[in-house]
Amino acid sequence: MSETADRVKKIVVEHLGVEAEKVTEDASFIDDLGADSLDIVELVMAFEEEFGVEIPDDAAEKIATVKDAIDYIDSKQ
Amino acid sequence: MRRVVVTGLGMVSPLGGDVETSWKNIIASKSGAATITRFDAADYKCRIACEVKPAAHEYGFDANLEVDHKIQRQVDLFIVFGIAAASEALKDAGLTDMTEAERLRAGCSIGSGIGGLPGIESESLVLANKGPGRVSPHFVHGRLINLISGQVSIKYGLMGPNHAVVTACSTGAHSIGDAARMIAMDDADVMLAGGAESAICPIGIAGFAQARALSTGFNDTPEKASRPYDVNRDGFVMGEGAGVVVLEEYERAKKRGAKIYAEVLGYGLSGDAYHVTAPHPEGSGGYRSMEMALRKSGLSLADIDYVNAHGTSTPLGDELELGAVKRLFGDHIGSMSMSSTKSAIGHLLGGAGAVESIFCILAMRDQIVPPTLNLDEPSESCAGVDLVPHVAKERKVRAVLNNSFGFGGTNASLIMKAV
């Protein structure tokens, strides 16, 4: 597992209060992890803080799974 | 009008994470006051408060029992306290599994005096230091006062009236009174009613201290600071927590064999129309609210055995309430007992009236009245009134009166009686 993936999963576990084993790369924030649209806004803010990247709204809207988030962050670093 | 009874109780207080723990500690004359731990108050005029204790404490509160981790992260503590107290009350009433038809007739009226002050403070700092793009998307609905009622209705599927009173320190009493009327008027059959508060944060303590409302002379002996009616009182001690009761239409409660704690018989409301923070110099607003509650209750003064006073431990307010109670009770003053449980748990502001109504109900259940702590040297005007100094007192308690008075000159009184 990449370092980015570890840090992303840790943030997801903390923000959504879900068990770590549920946060697989294929997991959908809304369908599998119980997030709503505002939770995703909050997660995106947390990713921005953690990784020092800007995630514009149009990119954020395309982040549906844990893998989407990891890939986007890796592509900007 | 339909009759309204109390069938469930729930509480989070500085002396316990539930009703029975809080009550046991109140009766044992314990104090919930201590040095503030939630932030470093070393530079503040007031450095003490009655905080709700962490889960590991002997009488602490475990938020995880009733409130999802995610919700805890998103909302201010007053909402967490409110959800927990509402859950305890609904379970106590045996109403967690209502049918859809029942839930359409079940609602919430759980308010707060101030609401999410700690979160408003902290997110304002985020805005100032990091800019608008870092403000939490949960900022608004995590601070709004009606979001206890909102969260509880979602958790339990309650589709009846969804309401939240905001009348400063009268909120809890107004919430119960208003919700009782909703049932009496046939708007609902079941209502969760009460109030919650958690404003122990830098701006909250600083603000009330600047308004000269808080005790500042007992920072080294916190448990001595809340001393209603004592000559050395110098202001209130901030408390926090929540009180919620289940109100239910009497015939419905009787039919399902519910445990009935009390009937809400009288509710009085009034305005001082005098000053934003100082009570009317003759206590006339408090007098009129008590008088209205008594008239509506159909009881006589001789029936009321216990008064849970507003009694915040402020120099002015305590005397004026005492004067109004003495004028109202007249010759009957000698046969009743009156105490202020704020001496033990501090002032829960919007939660006070609800928590204190629950103490009134338990006084009737157990036939014991809670004490006024620290009443070492009663002021002159206390003569002839049993203020239950220091220790709880076993006595006959048939009907009770609870007073709550708030900034803005808003007054509420409730009278309840065992059924």
Short mmCIF file of C-alpha atoms in Angstrom, two decimals:
data_model
loop_
_atom_site.label_atom_id
_atom_site.label_comp_id
_atom_site.label_asym_id
_atom_site.label_seq_id
_atom_site.Cartn_x
_atom_site.Cartn_y
_atom_site.Cartn_z
CA MET A 1 0.00 0.00 0.00
CA SER A 2 1.33 3.41 -0.90
CA GLU A 3 1.99 6.10 1.67
CA THR A 4 -0.75 8.24 0.12
CA ALA A 5 -3.24 5.39 0.48
CA ASP A 6 -2.39 4.97 4.16
CA ARG A 7 -2.89 8.63 4.92
CA VAL A 8 -6.12 8.84 2.89
CA LYS A 9 -7.59 5.83 4.67
CA LYS A 10 -6.68 7.22 8.06
CA ILE A 11 -8.54 10.46 7.29
CA VAL A 12 -11.57 8.55 6.02
CA VAL A 13 -11.71 6.39 9.15
CA GLU A 14 -11.44 9.42 11.41
CA HIS A 15 -14.00 11.56 9.56
CA LEU A 16 -16.65 8.95 8.79
CA GLY A 17 -16.22 6.87 11.93
CA VAL A 18 -16.08 3.62 9.94
CA GLU A 19 -13.99 0.54 10.64
CA ALA A 20 -10.59 0.56 8.94
CA GLU A 21 -11.14 -2.75 7.15
CA LYS A 22 -14.17 -1.32 5.35
CA VAL A 23 -12.04 1.39 3.77
CA THR A 24 -10.84 -0.59 0.75
CA GLU A 25 -9.65 1.17 -2.39
CA ASP A 26 -12.83 0.18 -4.21
CA ALA A 27 -15.12 1.46 -1.48
CA SER A 28 -17.55 4.18 -2.54
CA PHE A 29 -17.80 7.01 0.00
CA ILE A 30 -21.57 7.27 -0.39
CA ASP A 31 -22.64 3.67 -1.16
CA ASP A 32 -20.23 1.76 1.09
CA LEU A 33 -19.05 4.16 3.79
CA GLY A 34 -22.27 6.02 4.65
CA ALA A 35 -21.09 9.47 3.62
CA ASP A 36 -23.38 12.21 2.32
CA SER A 37 -22.44 14.99 -0.08
CA LEU A 38 -21.36 17.31 2.75
CA ASP A 39 -19.16 14.61 4.26
CA ILE A 40 -17.36 14.43 0.92
CA VAL A 41 -16.84 18.20 0.93
CA GLU A 42 -15.31 17.82 4.40
CA LEU A 43 -13.13 14.89 3.32
CA VAL A 44 -11.83 16.82 0.34
CA MET A 45 -10.91 19.71 2.66
CA ALA A 46 -9.08 17.28 4.92
CA PHE A 47 -7.16 15.83 1.94
CA GLU A 48 -6.19 19.34 0.86
CA GLU A 49 -4.86 20.12 4.32
CA GLU A 50 -3.05 16.81 4.72
CA PHE A 51 -1.35 16.77 1.32
CA GLY A 52 -1.03 20.50 0.62
CA VAL A 53 -2.87 20.21 -2.68
CA GLU A 54 -5.76 22.19 -4.17
CA ILE A 55 -8.71 20.05 -5.21
CA PRO A 56 -11.05 22.27 -7.27
CA ASP A 57 -14.82 21.64 -7.13
CA ASP A 58 -15.01 20.03 -10.58
CA ALA A 59 -12.30 17.54 -9.62
CA ALA A 60 -13.84 16.93 -6.20
CA GLU A 61 -17.15 16.00 -7.81
CA LYS A 62 -15.43 13.13 -9.63
CA ILE A 63 -14.02 11.62 -6.44
CA ALA A 64 -16.43 8.79 -5.63
CA THR A 65 -14.20 6.05 -4.27
CA VAL A 66 -11.17 5.84 -2.01
CA LYS A 67 -9.06 4.98 -5.08
CA ASP A 68 -10.30 8.11 -6.92
CA ALA A 69 -9.00 10.21 -4.05
CA ILE A 70 -5.62 8.44 -3.88
CA ASP A 71 -5.11 8.68 -7.64
CA TYR A 72 -6.00 12.36 -7.79
CA ILE A 73 -3.64 13.23 -4.92
CA ASP A 74 -0.80 11.17 -6.42
CA SER A 75 -1.30 12.88 -9.80
CA LYS A 76 -0.78 16.30 -8.19
CA GLN A 77 2.28 15.45 -6.14
CA MET B 1 -58.32 19.82 27.10
CA ARG B 2 -56.48 16.52 27.09
CA ARG B 3 -54.40 15.64 30.14
CA VAL B 4 -50.60 15.38 29.79
CA VAL B 5 -48.32 13.17 31.85
CA VAL B 6 -44.58 12.50 32.07
CA THR B 7 -43.65 8.90 31.19
CA GLY B 8 -39.89 9.07 30.59
CA LEU B 9 -36.85 10.93 31.90
CA GLY B 10 -33.38 11.55 30.46
CA MET B 11 -30.45 13.61 31.64
CA VAL B 12 -26.81 14.48 31.17
CA SER B 13 -25.45 16.62 34.00
CA PRO B 14 -22.19 17.61 35.69
CA LEU B 15 -23.07 14.96 38.31
CA GLY B 16 -23.90 12.09 35.97
CA GLY B 17 -24.35 10.80 32.44
CA ASP B 18 -27.91 9.68 33.23
CA VAL B 19 -30.88 10.48 35.47
CA GLU B 20 -30.29 8.09 38.35
CA THR B 21 -26.56 8.84 38.76
CA SER B 22 -27.21 12.59 38.71
CA TRP B 23 -30.05 12.29 41.24
CA LYS B 24 -28.09 10.04 43.58
CA ASN B 25 -25.24 12.57 43.63
CA ILE B 26 -27.59 15.54 44.08
CA ILE B 27 -29.18 13.85 47.09
CA ALA B 28 -25.69 13.03 48.45
CA SER B 29 -24.84 16.78 48.41
CA LYS B 30 -22.07 16.38 45.84
CA SER B 31 -20.88 19.35 43.78
CA GLY B 32 -20.10 19.22 40.06
CA ALA B 33 -17.96 22.37 40.18
CA ALA B 34 -14.22 22.36 39.46
CA THR B 35 -11.52 24.28 37.65
CA ILE B 36 -12.30 24.57 33.93
CA THR B 37 -10.59 21.82 31.92
CA ARG B 38 -12.05 22.44 28.47
CA PHE B 39 -9.64 25.32 27.81
CA ASP B 40 -6.92 27.14 29.69
CA ALA B 41 -8.82 29.72 31.75
CA ALA B 42 -5.83 30.90 33.79
CA ASP B 43 -6.22 34.49 32.56
CA TYR B 44 -10.00 34.64 33.03
CA LYS B 45 -11.83 36.35 35.89
CA CYS B 46 -13.89 33.20 36.29
CA ARG B 47 -11.86 29.98 36.10
CA ILE B 48 -14.46 27.49 37.31
CA ALA B 49 -17.50 25.69 35.91
CA CYS B 50 -19.65 22.62 36.35
CA GLU B 51 -18.48 20.60 33.35
CA VAL B 52 -19.99 17.28 32.30
CA LYS B 53 -17.29 14.77 33.24
CA PRO B 54 -15.49 12.50 30.75
CA ALA B 55 -16.55 8.85 30.39
CA ALA B 56 -13.75 7.51 32.59
CA HIS B 57 -14.87 9.62 35.57
CA GLU B 58 -16.85 8.02 38.40
CA TYR B 59 -19.96 9.88 37.22
CA GLY B 60 -18.90 10.71 33.70
CA PHE B 61 -20.80 10.78 30.42
CA ASP B 62 -20.04 8.40 27.55
CA ALA B 63 -21.20 10.03 24.32
CA ASN B 64 -20.46 6.86 22.35
CA LEU B 65 -23.38 5.03 23.95
CA GLU B 66 -26.03 6.99 22.03
CA VAL B 67 -24.38 9.26 19.48
CA ASP B 68 -22.59 8.17 16.29
CA HIS B 69 -18.92 9.05 16.02
CA LYS B 70 -19.60 11.00 12.82
CA ILE B 71 -22.31 13.11 14.42
CA GLN B 72 -20.09 13.80 17.44
CA ARG B 73 -17.44 15.22 15.10
CA GLN B 74 -19.91 17.44 13.24
CA VAL B 75 -21.99 19.02 15.97
CA ASP B 76 -21.51 21.04 19.12
CA LEU B 77 -21.66 19.33 22.50
CA PHE B 78 -25.11 20.68 23.41
CA ILE B 79 -26.55 18.58 20.56
CA VAL B 80 -24.66 15.48 21.73
CA PHE B 81 -26.01 16.00 25.27
CA GLY B 82 -29.51 16.53 23.91
CA ILE B 83 -29.51 13.38 21.76
CA ALA B 84 -28.23 11.31 24.69
CA ALA B 85 -30.82 12.66 27.14
CA ALA B 86 -33.63 12.20 24.60
CA SER B 87 -32.54 8.60 23.97
CA GLU B 88 -32.53 7.83 27.69
CA ALA B 89 -35.99 9.36 28.11
CA LEU B 90 -37.49 7.47 25.17
CA LYS B 91 -36.04 4.18 26.43
CA ASP B 92 -37.27 4.91 29.95
CA ALA B 93 -40.75 5.42 28.53
CA GLY B 94 -40.51 2.19 26.52
CA LEU B 95 -41.24 4.05 23.27
CA THR B 96 -38.25 3.27 21.06
CA ASP B 97 -40.30 0.91 18.87
CA MET B 98 -43.37 2.93 17.98
CA THR B 99 -45.39 2.11 14.86
CA GLU B 100 -45.42 4.52 11.94
CA ALA B 101 -48.89 5.71 12.94
CA GLU B 102 -47.64 6.44 16.46
CA ARG B 103 -44.53 8.17 15.17
CA LEU B 104 -46.66 10.47 13.00
CA ARG B 105 -48.16 11.71 16.29
CA ALA B 106 -44.83 11.94 18.19
CA GLY B 107 -42.63 15.03 18.09
CA CYS B 108 -39.73 16.95 19.63
CA SER B 109 -39.45 20.25 21.43
CA ILE B 110 -35.88 20.37 22.70
CA GLY B 111 -34.29 23.80 22.80
CA SER B 112 -31.19 25.59 23.98
CA GLY B 113 -30.42 29.03 25.31
CA ILE B 114 -27.34 29.77 23.28
CA GLY B 115 -26.70 26.79 21.02
CA GLY B 116 -23.38 26.03 19.39
CA LEU B 117 -21.25 28.81 20.83
CA PRO B 118 -18.01 26.77 21.05
CA GLY B 119 -18.27 25.82 17.37
CA ILE B 120 -19.14 29.36 16.29
CA GLU B 121 -16.05 30.52 18.16
CA SER B 122 -13.69 27.89 16.75
CA GLU B 123 -14.92 28.11 13.15
CA SER B 124 -14.67 31.92 13.29
CA LEU B 125 -10.98 31.42 14.06
CA VAL B 126 -10.69 29.02 11.12
CA LEU B 127 -12.32 31.66 8.90
CA ALA B 128 -9.98 34.37 10.15
CA ASN B 129 -6.81 32.30 10.01
CA LYS B 130 -7.32 30.01 7.01
CA GLY B 131 -10.06 31.67 4.95
CA PRO B 132 -13.62 30.78 3.91
CA GLY B 133 -12.59 27.65 2.03
CA ARG B 134 -11.65 25.92 5.27
CA VAL B 135 -14.92 26.48 7.16
CA SER B 136 -16.62 23.14 7.85
CA PRO B 137 -19.53 22.20 5.57
CA HIS B 138 -21.23 21.03 8.77
CA PHE B 139 -20.78 24.42 10.44
CA VAL B 140 -24.38 25.65 10.22
CA HIS B 141 -26.36 22.53 11.07
CA GLY B 142 -23.84 21.57 13.74
CA ARG B 143 -24.57 24.75 15.70
CA LEU B 144 -28.29 25.48 15.14
CA ILE B 145 -30.46 25.25 18.25
CA ASN B 146 -33.27 23.25 16.61
CA LEU B 147 -30.82 20.53 15.56
CA ILE B 148 -31.35 18.51 18.74
CA SER B 149 -34.98 18.15 17.75
CA GLY B 150 -33.85 17.54 14.16
CA GLN B 151 -31.28 14.87 15.04
CA VAL B 152 -33.58 13.10 17.51
CA SER B 153 -36.47 13.04 15.04
CA ILE B 154 -34.20 11.43 12.43
CA LYS B 155 -32.76 8.92 14.90
CA TYR B 156 -36.18 7.72 16.06
CA GLY B 157 -38.39 8.56 13.06
CA LEU B 158 -40.56 11.05 14.97
CA MET B 159 -42.72 12.84 12.42
CA GLY B 160 -44.92 14.99 14.67
CA PRO B 161 -44.26 18.64 15.65
CA ASN B 162 -40.57 19.51 15.43
CA HIS B 163 -39.89 22.57 17.50
CA ALA B 164 -37.19 24.30 19.53
CA VAL B 165 -37.62 27.00 22.14
CA VAL B 166 -34.99 29.72 22.59
CA THR B 167 -35.69 31.76 25.71
CA ALA B 168 -32.29 31.91 27.40
CA CYS B 169 -32.43 30.37 30.87
CA SER B 170 -36.17 29.73 30.65
CA THR B 171 -35.79 27.48 27.59
CA GLY B 172 -36.10 24.11 29.35
CA ALA B 173 -39.26 25.07 31.25
CA HIS B 174 -40.85 26.75 28.22
CA SER B 175 -40.04 23.67 26.10
CA ILE B 176 -41.91 21.37 28.47
CA GLY B 177 -44.80 23.78 28.89
CA ASP B 178 -45.21 24.42 25.17
CA ALA B 179 -44.93 20.73 24.29
CA ALA B 180 -47.52 19.85 26.95
CA ARG B 181 -49.86 22.32 25.28
CA MET B 182 -49.25 20.70 21.87
CA ILE B 183 -50.47 17.43 23.35
CA ALA B 184 -53.35 19.10 25.19
CA MET B 185 -54.40 20.79 21.93
CA ASP B 186 -54.26 17.47 20.04
CA ASP B 187 -51.28 18.37 17.81
CA ALA B 188 -49.42 15.27 19.05
CA ASP B 189 -49.81 12.33 21.45
CA VAL B 190 -46.15 12.05 22.50
CA MET B 191 -43.52 14.79 22.77
CA LEU B 192 -39.86 14.67 23.74
CA ALA B 193 -39.38 17.99 25.52
CA GLY B 194 -36.50 19.71 27.26
CA GLY B 195 -33.35 21.71 26.80
CA ALA B 196 -29.59 21.42 26.52
CA GLU B 197 -26.57 23.68 26.82
CA SER B 198 -22.82 23.62 26.50
CA ALA B 199 -21.30 27.07 26.41
CA ILE B 200 -18.19 26.48 28.51
CA CYS B 201 -15.77 27.91 25.97
CA PRO B 202 -13.55 31.02 26.01
CA ILE B 203 -16.11 33.39 24.50
CA GLY B 204 -18.90 31.98 26.68
CA ILE B 205 -17.05 32.38 29.95
CA ALA B 206 -15.62 35.77 28.94
CA GLY B 207 -19.02 37.02 27.78
CA PHE B 208 -20.95 36.07 30.91
CA ALA B 209 -18.11 37.32 33.11
CA GLN B 210 -18.13 40.69 31.34
CA ALA B 211 -21.89 40.86 31.93
CA ARG B 212 -20.97 40.50 35.64
CA ALA B 213 -23.11 37.38 35.89
CA LEU B 214 -20.51 34.78 36.93
CA SER B 215 -18.97 34.05 40.31
CA THR B 216 -15.38 35.26 40.37
CA GLY B 217 -14.50 35.12 44.07
CA PHE B 218 -14.22 31.36 44.53
CA ASN B 219 -11.71 30.31 41.87
CA ASP B 220 -9.64 28.44 44.45
CA THR B 221 -12.65 26.70 46.05
CA PRO B 222 -14.92 25.91 43.10
CA GLU B 223 -17.35 23.71 45.03
CA LYS B 224 -18.13 26.70 47.31
CA ALA B 225 -18.90 29.12 44.48
CA SER B 226 -22.56 28.34 43.77
CA ARG B 227 -24.27 29.43 46.99
CA PRO B 228 -27.84 30.62 46.37
CA TYR B 229 -29.36 32.74 49.16
CA ASP B 230 -26.06 32.87 51.06
CA VAL B 231 -24.83 36.37 51.96
CA ASN B 232 -21.47 35.72 50.28
CA ARG B 233 -22.85 34.68 46.86
CA ASP B 234 -21.32 36.61 43.96
CA GLY B 235 -22.74 35.20 40.73
CA PHE B 236 -23.61 31.95 39.03
CA VAL B 237 -21.37 29.05 38.07
CA MET B 238 -21.75 27.92 34.48
CA GLY B 239 -23.04 24.38 34.09
CA GLU B 240 -23.75 22.24 31.04
CA GLY B 241 -25.79 19.20 30.10
CA ALA B 242 -29.32 18.35 29.04
CA GLY B 243 -32.68 17.32 30.42
CA VAL B 244 -35.42 15.71 28.31
CA VAL B 245 -38.79 14.29 29.38
CA VAL B 246 -41.30 12.20 27.46
CA LEU B 247 -44.70 13.84 27.63
CA GLU B 248 -47.67 11.69 26.73
CA GLU B 249 -51.41 12.05 26.51
CA TYR B 250 -52.83 10.58 29.72
CA GLU B 251 -55.37 8.09 28.29
CA ARG B 252 -52.77 6.72 25.88
CA ALA B 253 -50.20 6.31 28.66
CA LYS B 254 -52.77 4.63 30.92
CA LYS B 255 -53.93 2.28 28.17
CA ARG B 256 -50.44 1.00 27.41
CA GLY B 257 -49.67 0.58 31.11
CA ALA B 258 -46.87 3.16 31.08
CA LYS B 259 -45.02 4.17 34.21
CA ILE B 260 -46.51 7.62 34.94
CA TYR B 261 -44.20 9.91 36.89
CA ALA B 262 -46.35 13.02 37.09
CA GLU B 263 -49.00 15.12 35.42
CA VAL B 264 -48.15 18.53 34.00
CA LEU B 265 -50.94 20.55 35.58
CA GLY B 266 -49.91 24.18 35.36
CA TYR B 267 -47.81 26.31 33.06
CA GLY B 268 -47.29 30.03 33.45
CA LEU B 269 -45.37 32.49 31.27
CA SER B 270 -44.65 36.19 31.57
CA GLY B 271 -42.33 39.00 30.55
CA ASP B 272 -40.67 41.48 32.90
CA ALA B 273 -40.74 44.31 30.33
CA TYR B 274 -38.01 45.95 32.35
CA HIS B 275 -34.32 45.26 31.51
CA VAL B 276 -32.26 42.90 29.34
CA THR B 277 -30.30 41.32 32.18
CA ALA B 278 -31.58 42.69 35.53
CA PRO B 279 -34.79 41.20 36.92
CA HIS B 280 -37.71 43.50 37.69
CA PRO B 281 -36.96 45.15 41.07
CA GLU B 282 -40.19 43.83 42.56
CA GLY B 283 -39.89 40.36 41.02
CA SER B 284 -43.25 40.98 39.42
CA GLY B 285 -42.56 38.93 36.28
CA GLY B 286 -41.65 35.84 38.26
CA TYR B 287 -44.64 36.37 40.53
CA ARG B 288 -47.04 36.54 37.58
CA SER B 289 -45.65 33.43 35.92
CA MET B 290 -45.99 31.44 39.16
CA GLU B 291 -49.48 32.80 39.71
CA MET B 292 -50.54 31.81 36.18
CA ALA B 293 -49.16 28.29 36.60
CA LEU B 294 -51.01 27.95 39.90
CA ARG B 295 -54.29 29.19 38.42
CA LYS B 296 -54.02 26.82 35.45
CA SER B 297 -53.16 23.88 37.70
CA GLY B 298 -56.37 24.12 39.70
CA LEU B 299 -54.34 23.42 42.84
CA SER B 300 -54.15 25.56 45.93
CA LEU B 301 -50.91 26.78 47.50
CA ALA B 302 -51.37 24.30 50.31
CA ASP B 303 -50.90 21.45 47.78
CA ILE B 304 -47.41 22.54 46.74
CA ASP B 305 -44.76 20.99 48.92
CA TYR B 306 -41.58 21.73 46.98
CA VAL B 307 -40.30 24.60 44.85
CA ASN B 308 -37.19 24.11 42.74
CA ALA B 309 -36.11 27.74 42.54
CA HIS B 310 -34.42 29.52 39.68
CA GLY B 311 -31.94 30.55 42.44
CA THR B 312 -28.80 31.13 40.38
CA SER B 313 -26.61 32.52 43.20
CA THR B 314 -26.59 36.06 41.83
CA PRO B 315 -26.86 38.86 44.39
CA LEU B 316 -30.00 40.44 42.89
CA GLY B 317 -31.94 37.54 41.35
CA ASP B 318 -32.09 35.27 44.40
CA GLU B 319 -33.61 37.95 46.66
CA LEU B 320 -36.22 38.99 44.12
CA GLU B 321 -37.38 35.42 43.44
CA LEU B 322 -37.50 34.72 47.16
CA GLY B 323 -39.60 37.84 47.71
CA ALA B 324 -42.00 36.85 44.93
CA VAL B 325 -42.35 33.31 46.31
CA LYS B 326 -43.03 34.67 49.81
CA ARG B 327 -45.70 37.05 48.51
CA LEU B 328 -47.36 34.28 46.50
CA PHE B 329 -47.33 31.64 49.21
CA GLY B 330 -48.30 33.97 52.06
CA ASP B 331 -49.30 31.93 55.11
CA HIS B 332 -48.36 28.69 53.35
CA ILE B 333 -44.68 29.60 53.11
CA GLY B 334 -43.92 27.71 56.30
CA SER B 335 -45.24 24.37 55.08
CA MET B 336 -43.24 24.07 51.85
CA SER B 337 -39.55 23.54 51.08
CA MET B 338 -37.63 25.40 48.40
CA SER B 339 -34.11 24.68 47.18
CA SER B 340 -31.78 25.49 44.33
CA THR B 341 -30.04 22.51 42.73
CA LYS B 342 -27.88 25.02 40.85
CA SER B 343 -25.82 24.98 44.05
CA ALA B 344 -24.68 21.49 43.00
CA ILE B 345 -24.67 21.43 39.17
CA GLY B 346 -24.36 25.12 38.37
CA HIS B 347 -26.57 26.94 35.90
CA LEU B 348 -27.38 24.85 32.83
CA LEU B 349 -28.90 27.92 31.11
CA GLY B 350 -31.21 26.50 28.41
CA GLY B 351 -31.04 23.08 30.04
CA ALA B 352 -31.80 24.28 33.55
CA GLY B 353 -35.60 24.24 33.51
CA ALA B 354 -35.73 20.72 32.11
CA VAL B 355 -33.11 19.21 34.42
CA GLU B 356 -34.73 20.89 37.42
CA SER B 357 -38.20 19.70 36.41
CA ILE B 358 -36.80 16.17 36.44
CA PHE B 359 -35.41 16.74 39.95
CA CYS B 360 -38.88 17.93 40.98
CA ILE B 361 -40.42 14.73 39.60
CA LEU B 362 -37.87 12.58 41.42
CA ALA B 363 -38.52 14.50 44.64
CA MET B 364 -42.15 13.37 44.33
CA ARG B 365 -41.16 9.81 43.44
CA ASP B 366 -38.74 9.40 46.35
CA GLN B 367 -40.40 11.80 48.83
CA ILE B 368 -37.15 13.64 49.42
CA VAL B 369 -36.15 17.18 48.50
CA PRO B 370 -32.64 18.02 47.25
CA PRO B 371 -30.46 20.45 49.21
CA THR B 372 -29.19 23.97 48.65
CA LEU B 373 -25.43 23.58 49.06
CA ASN B 374 -23.21 26.23 50.67
CA LEU B 375 -26.05 28.01 52.41
CA ASP B 376 -23.85 28.79 55.39
CA GLU B 377 -25.20 32.23 56.19
CA PRO B 378 -28.68 32.84 54.75
CA SER B 379 -29.50 36.42 53.85
CA GLU B 380 -31.96 38.21 56.11
CA SER B 381 -34.92 37.74 53.80
CA CYS B 382 -34.59 33.93 54.02
CA ALA B 383 -36.20 33.92 57.47
CA GLY B 384 -39.25 31.67 57.62
CA VAL B 385 -38.46 29.76 54.42
CA ASP B 386 -37.10 26.20 54.48
CA LEU B 387 -34.32 26.41 51.89
CA VAL B 388 -33.05 22.88 52.66
CA PRO B 389 -29.48 23.92 53.54
CA HIS B 390 -26.60 21.49 52.94
CA VAL B 391 -28.44 18.14 53.14
CA ALA B 392 -31.43 16.58 51.42
CA LYS B 393 -34.59 16.26 53.47
CA GLU B 394 -37.16 13.49 53.54
CA ARG B 395 -40.64 14.94 53.53
CA LYS B 396 -44.06 14.64 51.98
CA VAL B 397 -43.98 15.91 48.36
CA ARG B 398 -47.36 15.89 46.59
CA ALA B 399 -47.01 18.69 44.02
CA VAL B 400 -44.03 20.73 42.83
CA LEU B 401 -43.31 24.11 41.27
CA ASN B 402 -40.31 24.82 39.06
CA ASN B 403 -39.23 28.36 38.17
CA SER B 404 -37.00 29.52 35.33
CA PHE B 405 -36.19 33.14 34.52
CA GLY B 406 -34.04 34.32 31.61
CA PHE B 407 -32.21 37.28 30.09
CA GLY B 408 -34.61 39.51 28.24
CA GLY B 409 -37.01 39.26 31.17
CA THR B 410 -38.61 35.96 30.16
CA ASN B 411 -40.20 33.83 32.89
CA ALA B 412 -41.67 30.32 32.99
CA SER B 413 -43.19 28.27 35.81
CA LEU B 414 -44.34 24.65 35.77
CA ILE B 415 -46.50 22.83 38.28
CA MET B 416 -46.57 19.04 38.32
CA LYS B 417 -48.27 16.52 40.55
CA ALA B 418 -48.04 12.79 41.01
CA VAL B 419 -50.98 10.96 39.37
#
